[in-house]
CSV table of C-alpha atoms in Angstrom, one decimal:
chain,number,residue,atom,x,y,z
A,15,MET,CA,-35.3,70.0,4.2
A,16,LYS,CA,-33.5,72.4,6.4
A,17,GLN,CA,-30.1,71.4,4.9
A,18,THR,CA,-30.8,72.3,1.3
A,19,PRO,CA,-31.3,76.1,1.5
A,20,ARG,CA,-28.3,76.4,3.7
A,21,LYS,CA,-26.1,74.4,1.3
A,22,LYS,CA,-27.3,76.5,-1.5
A,23,ALA,CA,-26.4,79.7,0.4
A,24,GLU,CA,-23.0,78.3,1.1
A,25,ILE,CA,-22.3,78.1,-2.6
A,26,VAL,CA,-24.2,81.0,-4.0
A,27,LEU,CA,-23.1,83.7,-1.6
A,28,PRO,CA,-19.4,83.2,-2.0
A,29,MET,CA,-20.0,83.1,-5.8
A,30,ILE,CA,-21.6,86.6,-5.6
A,31,VAL,CA,-18.6,87.9,-3.6
A,32,ILE,CA,-16.2,86.5,-6.2
A,33,LEU,CA,-18.1,88.0,-9.1
A,34,ILE,CA,-18.2,91.4,-7.4
A,35,PHE,CA,-14.5,91.2,-6.8
A,36,LEU,CA,-13.8,90.3,-10.5
A,37,LEU,CA,-16.1,93.1,-11.6
A,38,ILE,CA,-14.1,95.7,-9.5
A,39,TRP,CA,-10.9,94.3,-10.9
A,40,TYR,CA,-12.2,94.5,-14.4
A,41,SER,CA,-13.5,98.1,-14.0
A,42,ILE,CA,-10.1,99.2,-12.6
A,43,THR,CA,-8.3,98.0,-15.7
A,44,TYR,CA,-11.0,98.9,-18.2
A,45,PHE,CA,-11.2,102.5,-17.1
A,46,LYS,CA,-7.5,102.6,-16.7
A,47,LEU,CA,-7.7,103.8,-13.1
A,48,VAL,CA,-4.2,102.3,-12.6
A,49,PRO,CA,-1.7,102.1,-15.4
A,50,ALA,CA,-1.6,98.8,-17.2
A,51,TYR,CA,2.0,98.0,-16.2
A,52,GLN,CA,1.0,98.2,-12.5
A,53,MET,CA,-2.2,96.1,-12.7
A,54,PRO,CA,-2.7,93.4,-15.3
A,55,GLY,CA,-6.2,92.8,-16.6
A,56,ILE,CA,-8.3,89.7,-16.4
A,57,ALA,CA,-7.8,88.8,-20.0
A,58,ASP,CA,-4.0,89.2,-19.7
A,59,VAL,CA,-4.0,86.8,-16.8
A,60,ALA,CA,-6.1,84.3,-18.6
A,61,LYS,CA,-3.8,84.4,-21.5
A,62,SER,CA,-0.8,84.0,-19.3
A,63,PHE,CA,-2.5,81.1,-17.5
A,64,LYS,CA,-3.0,79.4,-20.8
A,65,GLU,CA,0.6,79.9,-21.8
A,66,GLU,CA,2.0,78.5,-18.6
A,67,VAL,CA,-0.3,75.5,-18.8
A,68,MET,CA,0.7,74.8,-22.4
A,69,ALA,CA,4.4,75.1,-21.7
A,70,GLY,CA,4.0,72.6,-18.9
A,71,ARG,CA,5.7,75.0,-16.4
A,72,LEU,CA,2.6,75.4,-14.2
A,73,ALA,CA,2.1,71.7,-13.6
A,74,ASN,CA,5.8,71.3,-13.0
A,75,ASP,CA,5.8,74.1,-10.4
A,76,VAL,CA,2.7,72.9,-8.7
A,77,ILE,CA,4.2,69.4,-8.3
A,78,ALA,CA,7.5,70.8,-7.1
A,79,SER,CA,5.9,73.0,-4.4
A,80,MET,CA,3.4,70.3,-3.2
A,81,TRP,CA,6.3,67.8,-3.0
A,82,ARG,CA,8.4,70.1,-0.8
A,83,VAL,CA,5.6,71.1,1.5
A,84,THR,CA,4.4,67.5,1.8
A,85,VAL,CA,7.9,66.1,2.7
A,86,GLY,CA,8.6,68.9,5.2
A,87,PHE,CA,5.2,68.6,6.7
A,88,VAL,CA,5.2,64.9,7.0
A,89,ILE,CA,8.7,64.9,8.7
A,90,SER,CA,7.3,67.6,11.1
A,91,ALA,CA,4.3,65.5,11.9
A,92,ILE,CA,6.2,62.3,12.4
A,93,LEU,CA,8.6,64.0,14.8
A,94,GLY,CA,6.5,66.8,16.3
A,95,ILE,CA,3.3,64.9,17.3
A,96,PRO,CA,5.1,62.1,19.2
A,97,ALA,CA,7.4,64.7,20.8
A,98,GLY,CA,4.3,66.6,21.9
A,99,LEU,CA,2.7,63.5,23.3
A,100,TRP,CA,5.8,62.7,25.2
A,101,LEU,CA,6.4,66.2,26.5
A,102,GLY,CA,2.8,66.6,27.5
A,103,GLN,CA,3.1,63.8,30.0
A,104,HIS,CA,6.2,65.0,31.7
A,105,THR,CA,5.6,68.2,33.6
A,106,ARG,CA,9.2,69.0,34.3
A,107,LEU,CA,10.3,68.5,30.7
A,108,ARG,CA,7.4,70.6,29.6
A,109,TYR,CA,8.5,73.4,31.9
A,110,ALA,CA,12.1,73.1,30.7
A,111,LEU,CA,11.3,73.2,27.0
A,112,THR,CA,8.3,75.4,26.7
A,113,PRO,CA,10.2,78.8,26.5
A,114,MET,CA,12.7,77.4,24.0
A,115,PHE,CA,9.9,76.0,21.8
A,116,ASN,CA,8.1,79.3,22.0
A,117,PHE,CA,11.2,81.2,21.0
A,118,PHE,CA,11.5,79.1,17.9
A,119,ARG,CA,7.8,79.2,17.2
A,120,PHE,CA,7.8,83.0,17.0
A,121,LEU,CA,11.0,83.1,15.0
A,122,SER,CA,9.9,83.6,11.4
A,123,PRO,CA,11.0,80.5,9.4
A,124,LEU,CA,12.3,82.9,6.8
A,125,ALA,CA,15.0,84.0,9.2
A,126,TRP,CA,16.5,80.6,8.6
A,127,ILE,CA,17.0,81.2,4.8
A,128,PRO,CA,20.7,82.1,5.1
A,129,PHE,CA,21.3,78.9,7.0
A,130,ALA,CA,19.1,76.8,4.8
A,131,ILE,CA,21.2,77.8,1.8
A,132,LEU,CA,24.5,77.4,3.6
A,133,TRP,CA,23.7,74.0,4.9
A,134,PHE,CA,21.6,72.5,2.2
A,135,HIS,CA,22.7,74.5,-0.9
A,136,ILE,CA,20.0,74.5,-3.6
A,137,GLY,CA,17.2,72.3,-4.7
A,138,ASP,CA,14.5,70.7,-2.6
A,139,LYS,CA,16.4,70.4,0.6
A,140,PRO,CA,16.6,74.0,1.8
A,141,ALA,CA,12.9,74.5,1.1
A,142,VAL,CA,12.0,71.2,3.0
A,143,PHE,CA,14.1,72.4,5.9
A,144,LEU,CA,12.3,75.7,6.0
A,145,ILE,CA,8.9,74.0,6.0
A,146,PHE,CA,10.1,71.7,8.8
A,147,MET,CA,11.2,74.7,10.8
A,148,ALA,CA,7.9,76.5,10.2
A,149,THR,CA,5.7,73.6,11.2
A,150,PHE,CA,7.6,71.5,13.8
A,151,PHE,CA,7.3,73.9,16.7
A,152,PRO,CA,3.6,74.8,16.4
A,153,LEU,CA,2.7,71.1,16.0
A,154,ALA,CA,4.7,69.9,18.9
A,155,MET,CA,3.5,72.8,21.1
A,156,SER,CA,-0.2,72.3,20.3
A,157,THR,CA,0.1,68.5,20.9
A,158,MET,CA,1.9,69.1,24.2
A,159,THR,CA,-0.6,71.6,25.4
A,160,ALA,CA,-3.5,69.3,24.4
A,161,VAL,CA,-2.0,66.4,26.3
A,162,ALA,CA,-1.3,68.5,29.4
A,163,SER,CA,-5.0,69.5,29.5
A,164,ILE,CA,-6.6,66.1,29.1
A,165,PRO,CA,-9.2,65.9,31.9
A,166,SER,CA,-7.8,63.8,34.8
A,167,ILE,CA,-11.0,61.7,34.9
A,168,TYR,CA,-9.9,59.9,31.7
A,169,PHE,CA,-6.7,58.7,33.4
A,170,ARG,CA,-8.6,57.6,36.4
A,171,VAL,CA,-11.0,55.6,34.3
A,172,ALA,CA,-8.0,54.2,32.4
A,173,LYS,CA,-6.4,53.1,35.7
A,174,ASP,CA,-9.7,51.4,36.8
A,175,TYR,CA,-9.7,49.4,33.6
A,176,ASN,CA,-6.0,48.6,33.6
A,177,TYR,CA,-4.7,50.6,30.7
A,178,LYS,CA,-0.9,51.0,31.0
A,179,GLY,CA,2.1,51.9,29.0
A,180,THR,CA,1.7,51.7,25.2
A,181,GLU,CA,-2.0,50.8,25.5
A,182,LEU,CA,-2.6,53.9,27.6
A,183,LEU,CA,-0.8,56.0,25.0
A,184,THR,CA,-2.6,54.6,22.0
A,185,LYS,CA,-6.0,54.0,23.4
A,186,VAL,CA,-6.4,56.9,25.8
A,187,THR,CA,-3.9,59.7,25.5
A,188,PHE,CA,-3.8,59.9,21.7
A,189,PRO,CA,-7.5,59.6,20.9
A,190,ALA,CA,-8.2,62.2,23.7
A,191,VAL,CA,-6.1,64.8,21.9
A,192,LEU,CA,-6.7,63.7,18.3
A,193,PRO,CA,-9.3,66.5,17.6
A,194,GLN,CA,-6.8,69.1,18.7
A,195,ILE,CA,-4.0,67.5,16.7
A,196,ILE,CA,-6.1,67.7,13.6
A,197,THR,CA,-6.8,71.4,14.2
A,198,ALA,CA,-3.1,71.9,14.7
A,199,MET,CA,-2.3,70.2,11.5
A,200,ARG,CA,-4.6,72.4,9.6
A,201,VAL,CA,-3.1,75.5,11.1
A,202,SER,CA,0.5,74.4,10.5
A,203,TYR,CA,-0.3,73.3,7.0
A,204,GLY,CA,-1.5,76.8,6.4
A,205,ILE,CA,1.8,78.2,7.7
A,206,ALA,CA,3.7,75.7,5.5
A,207,TRP,CA,1.9,76.8,2.3
A,208,VAL,CA,2.7,80.5,3.1
A,209,VAL,CA,6.3,79.7,3.8
A,210,ILE,CA,6.9,77.7,0.6
A,211,VAL,CA,6.3,80.6,-1.6
A,212,ALA,CA,8.9,82.7,0.1
A,213,ALA,CA,11.3,79.8,0.5
A,214,GLU,CA,11.2,79.1,-3.3
A,215,MET,CA,12.1,82.6,-4.1
A,216,VAL,CA,15.7,81.8,-3.1
A,217,GLY,CA,17.7,78.7,-3.9
A,218,CYS,CA,15.1,77.1,-6.1
A,219,GLN,CA,14.8,76.7,-9.9
A,220,ASP,CA,11.1,75.8,-9.9
A,221,GLY,CA,8.0,75.8,-7.7
A,222,LEU,CA,5.2,78.3,-7.3
A,223,GLY,CA,7.3,80.8,-5.4
A,224,TYR,CA,10.0,80.7,-8.0
A,225,GLY,CA,7.4,81.3,-10.6
A,226,ILE,CA,6.4,84.5,-9.0
A,227,TRP,CA,10.0,85.5,-8.6
A,228,ASP,CA,10.7,84.7,-12.2
A,229,ALA,CA,7.7,86.7,-13.4
A,230,ARG,CA,8.8,89.7,-11.4
A,231,ASN,CA,12.2,89.6,-13.0
A,232,GLY,CA,10.6,89.5,-16.4
A,233,LEU,CA,8.1,92.3,-15.4
A,234,ARG,CA,5.3,89.8,-16.2
A,235,LEU,CA,2.7,90.8,-13.6
A,236,ASP,CA,0.1,88.8,-15.5
A,237,THR,CA,2.1,85.6,-14.9
A,238,ALA,CA,2.6,86.6,-11.2
A,239,VAL,CA,-1.1,86.9,-10.8
A,240,THR,CA,-1.6,83.5,-12.4
A,241,TYR,CA,0.7,82.0,-9.8
A,242,MET,CA,-1.0,83.9,-7.0
A,243,VAL,CA,-4.4,82.5,-8.0
A,244,ILE,CA,-3.0,79.0,-8.2
A,245,ILE,CA,-1.3,79.3,-4.8
A,246,GLY,CA,-4.6,80.5,-3.1
A,247,VAL,CA,-6.8,77.9,-4.7
A,248,LEU,CA,-4.4,75.0,-3.9
A,249,GLY,CA,-4.1,76.2,-0.3
A,250,MET,CA,-7.9,76.3,0.0
A,251,LEU,CA,-8.3,72.8,-1.5
A,252,MET,CA,-5.7,71.3,0.8
A,253,ASP,CA,-7.4,72.8,3.8
A,254,ARG,CA,-10.7,71.3,2.5
A,255,LEU,CA,-9.0,68.0,2.3
A,256,LEU,CA,-7.6,68.2,5.8
A,257,SER,CA,-10.9,69.4,7.2
A,258,GLN,CA,-12.4,66.0,6.0
A,259,LEU,CA,-10.5,64.5,8.9
A,260,THR,CA,-12.7,66.4,11.4
A,261,LYS,CA,-15.6,64.4,10.0
A,262,LEU,CA,-14.2,61.0,11.3
A,263,ARG,CA,-16.8,59.7,13.7
A,264,ASN,CA,-14.4,59.1,16.6
A,265,VAL,CA,-13.2,62.8,16.6
A,266,ARG,CA,-16.6,64.5,16.2
A,267,TRP,CA,-17.0,64.8,19.9
A,268,GLY,CA,-14.0,67.2,20.0
A,269,TYR,CA,-15.8,69.7,17.7
A,270,GLU,CA,-19.3,69.5,19.2
A,271,ARG,CA,-19.0,71.4,22.4
B,13,MET,CA,-16.3,35.4,38.6
B,14,ASN,CA,-17.3,37.8,41.3
B,15,ASP,CA,-17.5,35.6,44.3
B,16,SER,CA,-19.0,38.0,46.7
B,17,LYS,CA,-17.7,36.2,49.7
B,18,GLN,CA,-14.2,37.0,48.7
B,19,THR,CA,-14.9,40.7,48.4
B,20,THR,CA,-13.7,42.9,51.2
B,21,LEU,CA,-13.6,46.6,51.6
B,22,GLU,CA,-12.5,48.0,54.8
B,23,ALA,CA,-11.3,51.4,56.1
B,24,GLU,CA,-9.0,51.3,59.1
B,25,LYS,CA,-8.4,54.6,61.0
B,26,VAL,CA,-8.4,56.5,57.7
B,27,SER,CA,-7.4,60.1,58.1
B,28,HIS,CA,-6.5,62.6,55.4
B,29,ASN,CA,-5.5,66.2,55.1
B,30,TYR,CA,-4.5,68.6,52.4
B,31,GLY,CA,-1.9,70.7,54.1
B,32,ASP,CA,-3.5,72.4,57.1
B,33,ILE,CA,-7.0,71.3,56.1
B,34,HIS,CA,-8.1,68.2,57.9
B,35,VAL,CA,-10.5,66.4,55.7
B,36,LEU,CA,-11.1,63.0,57.1
B,37,GLU,CA,-10.6,62.0,60.7
B,38,ASN,CA,-10.3,58.4,61.9
B,39,LEU,CA,-12.8,56.6,59.7
B,40,ASN,CA,-13.4,53.0,60.5
B,41,PHE,CA,-15.9,50.8,58.6
B,42,LYS,CA,-16.3,47.6,56.9
B,43,VAL,CA,-18.5,47.0,53.9
B,44,ASN,CA,-20.2,43.6,53.7
B,45,PRO,CA,-20.1,41.7,50.5
B,46,GLY,CA,-23.1,42.5,48.3
B,47,GLU,CA,-24.0,45.4,50.5
B,48,LEU,CA,-24.9,48.9,49.3
B,49,VAL,CA,-23.7,51.6,51.6
B,50,THR,CA,-24.6,55.2,51.0
B,51,ILE,CA,-22.5,58.0,52.3
B,52,VAL,CA,-24.2,61.3,52.9
B,53,GLY,CA,-22.8,64.4,54.4
B,54,PRO,CA,-22.6,68.2,54.1
B,55,SER,CA,-21.1,69.5,50.9
B,56,GLY,CA,-17.3,69.8,51.0
B,57,CYS,CA,-17.0,67.3,53.9
B,58,GLY,CA,-14.7,65.1,52.0
B,59,LYS,CA,-17.0,62.5,50.4
B,60,THR,CA,-15.1,62.5,47.1
B,61,THR,CA,-11.7,62.4,48.9
B,62,LEU,CA,-13.0,59.3,50.7
B,63,LEU,CA,-13.9,57.6,47.4
B,64,ASN,CA,-10.6,58.5,45.9
B,65,ILE,CA,-8.9,56.8,48.9
B,66,LEU,CA,-11.1,53.7,48.6
B,67,SER,CA,-10.4,53.4,44.9
B,68,GLY,CA,-6.7,53.7,45.4
B,69,HIS,CA,-6.3,56.9,43.4
B,70,LEU,CA,-5.3,58.7,46.6
B,71,ARG,CA,-3.2,57.5,49.5
B,72,PRO,CA,-4.5,58.4,52.9
B,73,VAL,CA,-2.2,60.4,55.2
B,74,GLY,CA,-3.1,58.1,58.1
B,75,GLY,CA,-4.6,54.6,58.3
B,76,LYS,CA,-5.2,52.2,55.5
B,77,VAL,CA,-7.8,50.7,53.2
B,78,ILE,CA,-8.0,46.9,52.9
B,79,SER,CA,-9.7,45.8,49.7
B,80,ASN,CA,-9.9,42.7,47.8
B,81,GLY,CA,-11.5,42.5,44.3
B,82,ILE,CA,-11.6,44.7,41.3
B,83,ILE,CA,-12.8,48.2,42.1
B,84,ARG,CA,-14.5,50.5,39.5
B,85,THR,CA,-15.8,54.0,39.9
B,86,VAL,CA,-18.9,55.5,38.3
B,87,TYR,CA,-18.5,59.2,38.0
B,88,GLN,CA,-21.1,62.0,38.1
B,89,GLN,CA,-20.7,62.7,34.4
B,90,ASP,CA,-18.2,62.5,31.4
B,91,GLY,CA,-16.7,59.3,32.6
B,92,LEU,CA,-17.3,57.6,29.3
B,93,PHE,CA,-14.5,58.0,26.7
B,94,PRO,CA,-16.0,60.2,24.1
B,95,TRP,CA,-13.9,58.8,21.3
B,96,LEU,CA,-15.4,55.3,21.8
B,97,THR,CA,-18.9,54.1,21.0
B,98,VAL,CA,-21.2,52.8,23.7
B,99,GLY,CA,-20.2,49.3,22.8
B,100,GLU,CA,-16.5,50.0,22.8
B,101,ASN,CA,-16.8,51.8,26.2
B,102,ILE,CA,-18.6,48.9,27.8
B,103,SER,CA,-16.0,46.5,26.3
B,104,MET,CA,-13.2,48.3,28.1
B,105,GLY,CA,-13.4,45.9,31.0
B,106,LEU,CA,-13.8,42.8,28.8
B,107,ARG,CA,-10.5,43.0,27.0
B,108,SER,CA,-9.2,39.8,28.6
B,109,MET,CA,-12.1,37.8,27.1
B,110,SER,CA,-12.1,36.0,23.8
B,111,GLU,CA,-13.8,37.8,21.0
B,112,GLN,CA,-16.8,35.5,21.1
B,113,GLU,CA,-17.3,35.8,24.9
B,114,ARG,CA,-16.9,39.5,24.7
B,115,GLN,CA,-19.6,39.9,22.1
B,116,LYS,CA,-22.0,37.8,24.1
B,117,GLU,CA,-21.3,39.7,27.3
B,118,LEU,CA,-21.6,43.0,25.6
B,119,ASP,CA,-24.9,42.2,24.0
B,120,GLU,CA,-26.2,41.0,27.3
B,121,LEU,CA,-25.2,44.2,29.1
B,122,ILE,CA,-26.6,46.4,26.3
B,123,LYS,CA,-29.9,44.5,26.7
B,124,LEU,CA,-29.7,44.8,30.4
B,125,ILE,CA,-29.5,48.6,30.4
B,126,HIS,CA,-32.1,48.9,27.6
B,127,LEU,CA,-29.7,50.5,25.1
B,128,GLU,CA,-30.4,48.1,22.2
B,129,GLY,CA,-29.7,49.9,18.9
B,130,PHE,CA,-27.3,52.4,20.6
B,131,LYS,CA,-24.2,50.2,20.6
B,132,ASP,CA,-22.6,52.1,17.8
B,133,HIS,CA,-23.5,55.5,19.0
B,134,TYR,CA,-21.0,57.9,20.6
B,135,PRO,CA,-21.6,59.3,24.1
B,136,HIS,CA,-22.3,62.8,22.8
B,137,GLU,CA,-25.1,61.4,20.8
B,138,LEU,CA,-26.9,60.2,23.9
B,139,SER,CA,-29.0,61.8,26.7
B,140,GLY,CA,-27.5,62.2,30.1
B,141,GLY,CA,-29.5,59.3,31.5
B,142,MET,CA,-28.5,57.0,28.7
B,143,ARG,CA,-24.8,57.9,29.2
B,144,GLN,CA,-25.0,57.1,32.9
B,145,ARG,CA,-26.7,53.8,32.2
B,146,ALA,CA,-23.9,53.0,29.8
B,147,GLU,CA,-21.4,53.9,32.4
B,148,ILE,CA,-23.0,51.6,35.0
B,149,ALA,CA,-23.0,48.8,32.4
B,150,ARG,CA,-19.3,49.4,31.8
B,151,ALA,CA,-18.6,49.2,35.6
B,152,LEU,CA,-20.6,46.0,35.8
B,153,ALA,CA,-19.0,44.4,32.9
B,154,GLY,CA,-16.7,41.4,33.4
B,155,GLU,CA,-15.3,40.7,36.8
B,156,SER,CA,-15.7,43.8,38.8
B,157,ASP,CA,-16.5,43.3,42.5
B,158,ILE,CA,-16.8,46.7,44.1
B,159,LEU,CA,-18.5,49.7,42.6
B,160,LEU,CA,-17.7,53.2,43.9
B,161,MET,CA,-20.4,55.6,42.8
B,162,ASP,CA,-19.6,59.3,43.0
B,163,GLU,CA,-23.0,61.0,42.8
B,164,PRO,CA,-23.7,59.2,39.6
B,165,PHE,CA,-27.2,60.6,39.1
B,166,SER,CA,-26.7,64.2,40.4
B,167,ALA,CA,-26.2,65.7,36.9
B,168,LEU,CA,-29.6,64.3,35.7
B,169,ASP,CA,-33.0,65.9,35.9
B,170,TYR,CA,-35.3,64.9,38.8
B,171,GLN,CA,-37.5,62.4,37.0
B,172,THR,CA,-34.6,60.7,35.2
B,173,ARG,CA,-32.9,60.4,38.6
B,174,LEU,CA,-35.9,58.6,40.1
B,175,ARG,CA,-35.9,56.2,37.2
B,176,MET,CA,-32.2,55.6,37.4
B,177,ARG,CA,-32.5,54.6,41.1
B,178,ARG,CA,-35.0,51.9,40.1
B,179,GLU,CA,-32.7,50.8,37.3
B,180,LEU,CA,-29.7,50.5,39.7
B,181,VAL,CA,-31.7,48.4,42.1
B,182,ARG,CA,-32.8,46.1,39.3
B,183,LEU,CA,-29.3,45.8,37.8
B,184,LEU,CA,-27.7,45.0,41.2
B,185,ALA,CA,-30.3,42.4,41.8
B,186,LEU,CA,-29.2,40.7,38.6
B,187,ARG,CA,-25.5,41.3,39.1
B,188,GLN,CA,-24.6,41.5,42.7
B,189,ARG,CA,-21.9,43.9,43.6
B,190,THR,CA,-20.5,45.6,46.8
B,191,VAL,CA,-21.4,49.2,46.4
B,192,ILE,CA,-20.3,52.5,48.0
B,193,PHE,CA,-22.6,55.2,46.9
B,194,VAL,CA,-21.8,58.8,47.7
B,195,THR,CA,-24.6,61.3,47.3
B,196,HIS,CA,-25.8,64.6,48.6
B,197,ASP,CA,-29.3,63.5,47.8
B,198,ILE,CA,-31.0,62.3,51.0
B,199,GLU,CA,-33.9,60.7,49.1
B,200,GLU,CA,-31.5,58.7,47.0
B,201,ALA,CA,-29.6,57.5,50.1
B,202,ALA,CA,-32.8,56.4,51.8
B,203,GLN,CA,-34.2,54.6,48.7
B,204,LEU,CA,-31.0,52.7,47.8
B,205,ALA,CA,-29.1,52.0,51.0
B,206,ASP,CA,-28.7,48.9,53.0
B,207,ARG,CA,-26.7,51.0,55.4
B,208,VAL,CA,-26.3,54.7,55.6
B,209,PHE,CA,-23.2,56.5,56.9
B,210,VAL,CA,-23.8,60.2,57.8
B,211,LEU,CA,-20.6,62.1,57.8
B,212,SER,CA,-20.0,65.2,59.9
B,213,LYS,CA,-18.6,68.5,58.8
B,214,ARG,CA,-14.9,68.7,58.1
B,215,PRO,CA,-12.9,67.0,59.4
B,216,ALA,CA,-15.4,64.3,58.6
B,217,THR,CA,-16.1,61.3,60.8
B,218,ILE,CA,-19.0,59.0,60.7
B,219,SER,CA,-21.4,60.8,63.0
B,220,ARG,CA,-24.2,58.2,62.6
B,221,GLU,CA,-24.7,54.9,60.9
B,222,PHE,CA,-27.9,53.0,60.5
B,223,ILE,CA,-29.4,50.0,58.6
B,224,ILE,CA,-32.5,50.1,56.5
B,225,ARG,CA,-34.0,46.7,56.4
B,226,SER,CA,-36.9,47.3,54.1
B,227,PRO,CA,-36.8,45.3,50.9
B,228,LYS,CA,-35.9,47.0,47.5
B,229,PRO,CA,-37.0,48.5,45.3
B,230,ARG,CA,-38.5,51.0,47.6
B,231,ASN,CA,-40.9,53.7,46.7
B,232,LEU,CA,-40.0,57.3,47.5
B,233,THR,CA,-43.2,57.5,49.7
B,234,ASP,CA,-42.6,54.2,51.6
B,235,ASN,CA,-42.6,54.6,55.4
B,236,ALA,CA,-39.1,53.1,55.7
B,237,VAL,CA,-37.8,55.7,53.2
B,238,ILE,CA,-39.5,58.6,54.9
B,239,ALA,CA,-38.2,57.4,58.3
B,240,ALA,CA,-34.7,57.1,57.0
B,241,MET,CA,-34.9,60.6,55.5
B,242,LYS,CA,-36.0,62.0,58.8
B,243,ALA,CA,-33.1,60.4,60.5
B,244,ILE,CA,-30.6,61.7,58.0
B,245,LEU,CA,-32.0,65.2,58.0
B,246,SER,CA,-32.0,65.5,61.7
B,247,GLN,CA,-28.5,64.1,61.9
B,248,LEU,CA,-27.4,66.7,59.4
B,249,GLY,CA,-29.1,69.4,61.5
B,250,LEU,CA,-31.5,70.3,58.7
B,251,GLN,CA,-34.7,69.2,60.6
B,252,PRO,CA,-35.4,68.8,64.3
B,253,TRP,CA,-35.7,65.2,65.5
B,254,ASP,CA,-39.3,64.4,66.3
B,255,GLY,CA,-38.3,61.7,68.7
B,256,ASN,CA,-40.3,59.1,66.8
B,257,THR,CA,-37.9,56.2,66.6
B,258,SER,CA,-40.2,54.2,64.4
B,259,HIS,CA,-38.9,50.6,64.2
B,260,ILE,CA,-38.5,50.6,60.5
B,261,PHE,CA,-34.8,50.6,60.7
B,262,ASP,CA,-32.3,49.5,63.2
B,263,GLU,CA,-30.0,52.0,64.6
B,264,ASN,CA,-26.6,51.6,66.0
B,265,SER,CA,-25.4,55.1,66.6
B,266,LYS,CA,-21.7,55.5,66.6
B,267,THR,CA,-19.5,58.3,67.5
B,268,ASN,CA,-16.0,57.2,66.8
């Protein structure tokens, strides 16, 4: 009984905010508070949206961007999470590598654009490379920190019950940090989605970022807004999807403190 | 399985220090198979250090521990793995068994600790008392011989604590183990112990050791329990000794 009104509020309240936002947007263009060439109206955007869908460009761009992000992100996770697990267990290595990792973590991935193009030319590869550079360091760092801060009691218990080597890693260390790894994945996926738009503005012939760039070149702000809406909505949906991982029963404990 | 006669746990001239801080000073004792020894002492006197040495997690600076048998520790709290269900936690010590045997033993243990229906619950879904019962079941599972209990009930509320003492006595009657039970709770020591070691302030030595012969379970208000509490309190300097050496427990005072 308690759940239902809350669920309702969770849907209704954001709807109201969106409606108000649309109303403000509509008023600005309707009363011409800003010249039309600086701010497209809702109707223009809707029309452009229809055009892009009909021409098949939108679907193509969505698939291209999702593919690049997914490939880059999966490579990051496959390398970054084990690297973090390993580093977290070796104090000296951790000391040795933390400053270097931090350096790269704070280096905007966009700074790698010249190298990405020089090394990987055009197409998917430079974008995938940029996604990798954007997400590898935060993932590895978070995993490493999480491992380093596992309460020592778990390892004592593990020793009492004879967990060693691979079994210790897969049955104790990994599940102990899994909630934090999931959080780190959500955060770095967010970064990846932001980076892809910028990455595709150079060296790509398709993708959502390219779509915005192309719209700008043609002075089609309505198309640009269409792409912005798609980028935002897709990002939200992907985060929703990743957040489903936090509902797994064997990680719930990590979020209920 | 746990052939109690084989079990040994012995401390020989055990001393320990952290840098300049001398924690343990020349501890000598032998725990008999199937015996429950409680260790009481002023806070910060090194009780937990002693347990860590006995369990092998810490090497003493001087002396040695002689032990034979599988040792498991029951912690004050949060010793269960939160990512495993109650059943999976208890099964940790049963991995060497066949699937069938494991299920049988698990079901028996769950019944033993009265957690039927909670096998698939996670620790954070249980109360503190239920968690400690599950932890004791885990330590009892399979072939453990020696239990080291590090203030296992001190995070529980008073009434739960009273109930848990009774539970422990019942469980140990069914599944005999050699137990070292560290506590700051004098009542608990008097109710549970076959033998009590009272530790001195740092550097800790056994300042007094006595046997409580009264059968278990003991009520909190039993004469034997009250007499034992008096002896412990006076030894800790918390209450003057009234000189009444009632013959409820044997004493063999020791100053090493």
